[in-house]
Amino acid sequence: SGITGVDAKDGGAARLTSVKDSVRTLAICRKINKTLTQKQKAVVLIRLFEMLMSENLFTEQRMGIINTVATVFNIYPEEVELIYKFITCKSVEEINTGEILIITADEIAGDEKRRQIISPGLDDPIFILRIKSTDLYFVKYSGSNEISINGLLFNTKKIYLFPQGSTLRITRGTIYYNDIVSSFLSSEKTDKLSFKAENLSYVFPNGKIGLHKINIAEEFGLIGIMGASGSGKTTLLNVLSGIEVPSEGTVTLNGLNIHKDVESAKSLIGYIAQDDFLMEDLTVYENLFYNARLCFKDLNLEQIKEKVEKTLLDLGLFESRDIKVGTPLNKKISGGQRKRLNIALELIREPSILFVDEPTSGLSSRDSENVMDLLKELSLQRKLIFVVIHQPSSEIYKMFDRLYILDTGGFPIYYGNPIEAVMYFKKATHQINSDIGECHACGNVNPELLFNIIESKEVDDFGRFTRQRIKNPSEWNDLYTQNFKTHEIEEVKTIPPRSFQIPDKLRQLGIFVKRDVLSKISNFQYMLISLLEAPLMAIFLTAIIKYIPDNKAGYIFRQNENLPPYIFMSIVIALFIGLSVSAEEIFRDRKILKREQFLNLSRFSYLQSKVIILFTLSAFQMLVYVLLGNTILGIKGMTFEYWMVLFAAACFANVLGLNISSSFNSAVTIYILIPLLIIPQMALGGAMFNFDKINQAFGGGKGNAPVIADVMASRWAYEALAVTQFKNNNYEKEFFELDQIESHANYRQVFYLPELNKILNETESLLTTDDPESRVALSSNIKLLKNELSSEMSLFPQMPGIEIEKFDINNFNHNDIEECRRFVKVLEDRYISIFNTVNTKKDQLISLAEKKLGGKDKYQSYYDRYYNEFLSEIVRKVSEKNKIIRDYDHLIQNYEPVFQNPVRDGTFTFRVHFFAPEKYILGQPVDTLWFNIIVIWLMTVLFYILLYFDVLRRIIDSIGRYFTNAAGKNDKNQL
C-alpha cells in the first residue's frame, strides 16, 4: 500500500520493486513468520526502519519491501504508519498522536493528544513509542545529555526497546517503566485505586514480632515482596489482604479500612495462595464454571458459559478445559496450567486488587515466566497486584514495577525500583560498580546478589566467615528509614464498583450441591467405596452371626442368640459409616473455602449442601444395609423402624464428622479421632456393659441410664431398636399390654411386697433402739414406707387405705407396723388375682391364635419367626440378680423394665429407666422408638448449631493460643 508522502532519495525516478525482489521478500517473510512471536515481528520491523533511517533512504521501492513484511507479519497499517512517524520525527511539533510519549524539559502547549513527562535539564526531547497491539515500548533520543538506559549509556543513533523493569536515568532524575505505562494508561477509563498500609505491625500469638512498621502506598502495578525464609513475606501478604488483622496500623483501599469494613472490602480483593485451591475431581472447565455461577447471579447460563470460555481462552486453558484437574501427586494438567487455573478463578470476578503468594513455586522456568507474564499483563490494565516471590529469574525480577524487601524478623529494608535495589545494597556495603544494576552485555539482573549482600557475614582474622552478619536486620531497617519514604499517591475515596453479584442463599445452596455431587461422582474410588461399604458390612456381619443350633430344623430366628449384638453392631456401623464419609468433607474443602471467603458466600448454604448430600447418601446406605441384613437374619416387619433409627444415627455421625472436619488441620488427626469418638459410643451404648454395673461416679447403679450415656447417640438408638424389636414384632404386639399387666402384678407379689415386709420387720426392730445410727435408719425406713404405700394407694383408690400422713419418727409404733402389714397382705391378694385373671385371658388369646393359624405347629412357627428369646431376656433383665434397688427413701424396680412405664409428669420425660416401653412429652405418651429418634435428631441439630458457629474450632484455637502464650512467657522467663 505504501507510505504516503515518501520522496525518492536516490536522485532518479522512483522504481517499483521488481517481481523477483517481491517474490524473494515474500518467501523469506513467510518462512520466518511462524517462527516469531508478534512482539518479535514488531522488533524486526522497527530494526528495518532503523536501517533505512541510518542513511535516510526511504525510497518507494524500500517502503514497498517494508509494507510487504508488515502485511505478511500481520502488523496493522496504522501501526506501520505510527512507526514511520516515530522513526522520522525530530521535533515535538511533528507529534499529534497519543501513542508517542514525549519527555521534555518544559511543558508543550497545543495539541491535547500529546502525552508528556516533564524532566528539567533535557536539551532535546526523548520520544517513546507504544505499539499497543503487542504492548511494546521503544525509546529514542538525539540530544547531547548523558542519559543511560538500564545502566548503559544511551547511543543517540539507536532505537532501544524499553522492556519491563527498565529505567531511564536523565540529568535530574530517573524515569521508570511504570511511569511510562502510567502515562499511557492515564487517559483510559479505569477505576482509580489508592491502597495504603500505614505503620503496620504484627505480633504472633506467642509474642514474637512478625512485622515492623510497614508503610506501603500504591495505585496500580506489579509489586514484588521478597525476603529470606522467615522474613514475614506471607504474613505481610495476609495482613495486606485482610486475612490477618494487624496488631497496629491500618490498611485502606480507597479510604475503606479492609479490617473493619470486612464485608465491603472482601468483594474488592482477590487472593491466590501458594497452594492450589482447586476441586481436584472436577475438570478445568467445571472448576471455573461453578466458581462463576457463585459470582454472577445476574448472568444466565449461556452468558456464564461465554464468560468462562473467554477466560479459558485468555489464559491459554481452552484446549485443556475437559481434563480433570487431578491432585498434585497425580497430575492430569501441568503445574503451569494449575497455576493459571488458580489465577483464572480469581480473575473471572475481576477484583480491584490481587494478592498472589509464590505463583512460581514448583514450576519450570518456562511455566513461571508464562504465569508472571499473565500477572504483568493484568497490572498493565491498571490493576494492583502484590506478589510474594522467593527466587525469581532475571526476566521475572525485571517485570516488577516496585520491590518491597523484608529481612529476617519482618524488618522492611527496601522499597523501590527492582533494578535500583542492586545498586542501593552495593552502595550501602561500599562495593565497586555500585552504579551498575544489570549486566552491560546481556542486561540480566541477578536477584540472588541482593541476598548475598544483605546476609553477608563478617570475616575473622583467618579469613573465615563467622556467624555474625555485617549488618543485622535492624541495622538494614535503620538505613531504610533514613533513605526511603512512602511516595505520595492520589487520595481516592470513591469505592470501586463491585464487579460481581453473588446469588441468594437458595441459589448458592443449589450450586454447592451440584458442584459437590459432580465432584463425588467423578471420583470413582469414592463412589465405589461409598456404595459398597454398607452392603458388604451387612453381608459380612450377618453371615457370621446367623446362628444355627444343633438341630434338624435349620435356622430359627427365635433361637438366634446374636440378635442383640446385631442390633448394637448395626448402630456402631451406622455411626462409623456416617463419620467416615463426613470426617474429611470440610477439611478437604478448606483451600476452596479460603479462596471463596473473599466472595462473602453463605456459610449456611455451604454447610446445608454438605448436610443434604451426606444425609441422602446415609439414607441410601442404611436402606441397603437394613434390606440385606434383616433379610439374611430373618427380621420381619421391621424394615422401616430399623432404617429410621440407623438413618438418624448415621446423620448424627455425619454432623459430628463435619464438626471435627471443620475443627482440625490434619487428616491424620481427624482419622485418629474417629476411634476415640466411636469407642465411647460402644462402651456407653447399653449393650456391652450393664448400666447398673457402671462406676457410680458416672451415675451407674440407680436404675436409670447414667448421665454420661445420655449424651451418646448409640444409647438412644440401641434402646429404640431393642424395645421396638421386642414389643412391636408381629407376635408380641398382640400380647404386650397383657404381658405388661402380668409383669407388674408378678413383680409386686414376688419381689416388691416381700421387700416391703422385710423393711417393716427391720423398722419394727429399730423401734426399740435409741442410738443415732438406728434413729437415722428408722427415719429413712418411715419415709420409704410413706412414699411406697402412698404410691400403691394411688393405684387402688377404691381400696381402704392407711393414714400415712400421721407416720412420723416420734410417734410411729407397733400398731402402725401391723396396719401396714395388713395393707400389704391386701395388696398381695389383689396382685395374685390380677395375675391369674390376665394369665387366663392370655391363654384364651393364644388358643384363638392357634385356631386362626391352623394349629399349634403353625402357631409355633409364627412364634419362631417373630419372637427372639435372647432379646427378650435382655430387655426384661431376666439374669439380673438385684430385682429391686433401694435408693434412699424409694424402691426402684430393676426387673422387666420393658414392661414398666415411667412415672408420668408434665414435661419432657428424659431421665427414665433403660428399656422403658414409652416416654412422655408434656404428659402425653410417646413410643420409645419415636421419642429416642427425636432425641437423636435434637442432638444432631445441636451439633449442627455448633458447626455453624464453629464452636469446637474456636475452643481448640483458644486452647492452642493459651498454651502457646504460656510457652512464650516461659521462654521469656528463662531468657
PDB file of N, CA, C and O in Angstrom, residues 74-95:
ATOM      1  N   ASN A  74       1.318  -9.548   9.639  1.00  0.00           N
ATOM      2  CA  ASN A  74       0.007  -9.179  10.207  1.00  0.00           C
ATOM      3  C   ASN A  74       0.109  -8.003  11.180  1.00  0.00           C
ATOM      4  O   ASN A  74      -0.517  -7.981  12.240  1.00  0.00           O
ATOM      5  N   ILE A  75       0.933  -7.025  10.786  1.00  0.00           N
ATOM      6  CA  ILE A  75       1.030  -5.779  11.557  1.00  0.00           C
ATOM      7  C   ILE A  75       0.116  -4.751  10.902  1.00  0.00           C
ATOM      8  O   ILE A  75       0.157  -4.545   9.689  1.00  0.00           O
ATOM      9  N   TYR A  76      -0.700  -4.104  11.717  1.00  0.00           N
ATOM     10  CA  TYR A  76      -1.709  -3.191  11.181  1.00  0.00           C
ATOM     11  C   TYR A  76      -1.054  -2.028  10.425  1.00  0.00           C
ATOM     12  O   TYR A  76      -0.030  -1.488  10.869  1.00  0.00           O
ATOM     13  N   PRO A  77      -1.656  -1.577   9.327  1.00  0.00           N
ATOM     14  CA  PRO A  77      -1.125  -0.421   8.576  1.00  0.00           C
ATOM     15  C   PRO A  77      -1.009   0.832   9.446  1.00  0.00           C
ATOM     16  O   PRO A  77      -0.057   1.601   9.295  1.00  0.00           O
ATOM     17  N   GLU A  78      -1.957   1.012  10.395  1.00  0.00           N
ATOM     18  CA  GLU A  78      -1.886   2.205  11.247  1.00  0.00           C
ATOM     19  C   GLU A  78      -0.627   2.172  12.104  1.00  0.00           C
ATOM     20  O   GLU A  78      -0.027   3.214  12.377  1.00  0.00           O
ATOM     21  N   GLU A  79      -0.242   0.968  12.546  1.00  0.00           N
ATOM     22  CA  GLU A  79       0.955   0.856  13.375  1.00  0.00           C
ATOM     23  C   GLU A  79       2.221   1.035  12.535  1.00  0.00           C
ATOM     24  O   GLU A  79       3.225   1.566  13.032  1.00  0.00           O
ATOM     25  N   VAL A  80       2.175   0.608  11.273  1.00  0.00           N
ATOM     26  CA  VAL A  80       3.311   0.847  10.376  1.00  0.00           C
ATOM     27  C   VAL A  80       3.489   2.351  10.181  1.00  0.00           C
ATOM     28  O   VAL A  80       4.604   2.891  10.241  1.00  0.00           O
ATOM     29  N   GLU A  81       2.383   3.030   9.975  1.00  0.00           N
ATOM     30  CA  GLU A  81       2.404   4.487   9.833  1.00  0.00           C
ATOM     31  C   GLU A  81       2.954   5.149  11.100  1.00  0.00           C
ATOM     32  O   GLU A  81       3.746   6.092  11.054  1.00  0.00           O
ATOM     33  N   LEU A  82       2.541   4.637  12.268  1.00  0.00           N
ATOM     34  CA  LEU A  82       2.976   5.182  13.549  1.00  0.00           C
ATOM     35  C   LEU A  82       4.480   4.980  13.745  1.00  0.00           C
ATOM     36  O   LEU A  82       5.187   5.884  14.202  1.00  0.00           O
ATOM     37  N   ILE A  83       4.970   3.794  13.382  1.00  0.00           N
ATOM     38  CA  ILE A  83       6.408   3.507  13.498  1.00  0.00           C
ATOM     39  C   ILE A  83       7.206   4.456  12.595  1.00  0.00           C
ATOM     40  O   ILE A  83       8.253   4.993  13.004  1.00  0.00           O
ATOM     41  N   TYR A  84       6.723   4.655  11.392  1.00  0.00           N
ATOM     42  CA  TYR A  84       7.409   5.573  10.450  1.00  0.00           C
ATOM     43  C   TYR A  84       7.492   6.979  11.029  1.00  0.00           C
ATOM     44  O   TYR A  84       8.529   7.640  10.983  1.00  0.00           O
ATOM     45  N   LYS A  85       6.396   7.422  11.624  1.00  0.00           N
ATOM     46  CA  LYS A  85       6.361   8.761  12.208  1.00  0.00           C
ATOM     47  C   LYS A  85       7.341   8.844  13.374  1.00  0.00           C
ATOM     48  O   LYS A  85       8.038   9.852  13.548  1.00  0.00           O
ATOM     49  N   PHE A  86       7.394   7.821  14.197  1.00  0.00           N
ATOM     50  CA  PHE A  86       8.311   7.788  15.340  1.00  0.00           C
ATOM     51  C   PHE A  86       9.774   7.803  14.876  1.00  0.00           C
ATOM     52  O   PHE A  86      10.610   8.515  15.439  1.00  0.00           O
ATOM     53  N   ILE A  87      10.079   7.034  13.809  1.00  0.00           N
ATOM     54  CA  ILE A  87      11.450   6.939  13.323  1.00  0.00           C
ATOM     55  C   ILE A  87      11.913   8.276  12.750  1.00  0.00           C
ATOM     56  O   ILE A  87      13.043   8.713  12.972  1.00  0.00           O
ATOM     57  N   THR A  88      11.046   8.933  12.053  1.00  0.00           N
ATOM     58  CA  THR A  88      11.460  10.123  11.288  1.00  0.00           C
ATOM     59  C   THR A  88      11.287  11.437  12.044  1.00  0.00           C
ATOM     60  O   THR A  88      11.841  12.448  11.631  1.00  0.00           O
ATOM     61  N   CYS A  89      10.504  11.442  13.151  1.00  0.00           N
ATOM     62  CA  CYS A  89      10.235  12.717  13.817  1.00  0.00           C
ATOM     63  C   CYS A  89      11.504  13.264  14.476  1.00  0.00           C
ATOM     64  O   CYS A  89      12.335  12.504  14.985  1.00  0.00           O
ATOM     65  N   LYS A  90      11.630  14.603  14.442  1.00  0.00           N
ATOM     66  CA  LYS A  90      12.789  15.265  15.057  1.00  0.00           C
ATOM     67  C   LYS A  90      12.371  16.353  16.036  1.00  0.00           C
ATOM     68  O   LYS A  90      13.180  16.796  16.850  1.00  0.00           O
ATOM     69  N   SER A  91      11.128  16.796  15.934  1.00  0.00           N
ATOM     70  CA  SER A  91      10.649  17.849  16.830  1.00  0.00           C
ATOM     71  C   SER A  91       9.289  17.464  17.375  1.00  0.00           C
ATOM     72  O   SER A  91       8.562  16.658  16.777  1.00  0.00           O
ATOM     73  N   VAL A  92       8.934  18.079  18.492  1.00  0.00           N
ATOM     74  CA  VAL A  92       7.667  17.752  19.141  1.00  0.00           C
ATOM     75  C   VAL A  92       6.471  18.186  18.316  1.00  0.00           C
ATOM     76  O   VAL A  92       5.373  17.638  18.444  1.00  0.00           O
ATOM     77  N   GLU A  93       6.677  19.194  17.434  1.00  0.00           N
ATOM     78  CA  GLU A  93       5.551  19.676  16.633  1.00  0.00           C
ATOM     79  C   GLU A  93       5.056  18.624  15.658  1.00  0.00           C
ATOM     80  O   GLU A  93       3.901  18.680  15.198  1.00  0.00           O
ATOM     81  N   GLU A  94       5.921  17.666  15.307  1.00  0.00           N
ATOM     82  CA  GLU A  94       5.521  16.635  14.351  1.00  0.00           C
ATOM     83  C   GLU A  94       4.630  15.565  14.997  1.00  0.00           C
ATOM     84  O   GLU A  94       4.048  14.744  14.294  1.00  0.00           O
ATOM     85  N   ILE A  95       4.537  15.584  16.317  1.00  0.00           N
ATOM     86  CA  ILE A  95       3.789  14.538  17.033  1.00  0.00           C
ATOM     87  C   ILE A  95       2.378  15.032  17.315  1.00  0.00           C
ATOM     88  O   ILE A  95       2.181  16.066  17.962  1.00  0.00           O
TER      89      ILE A  95
END
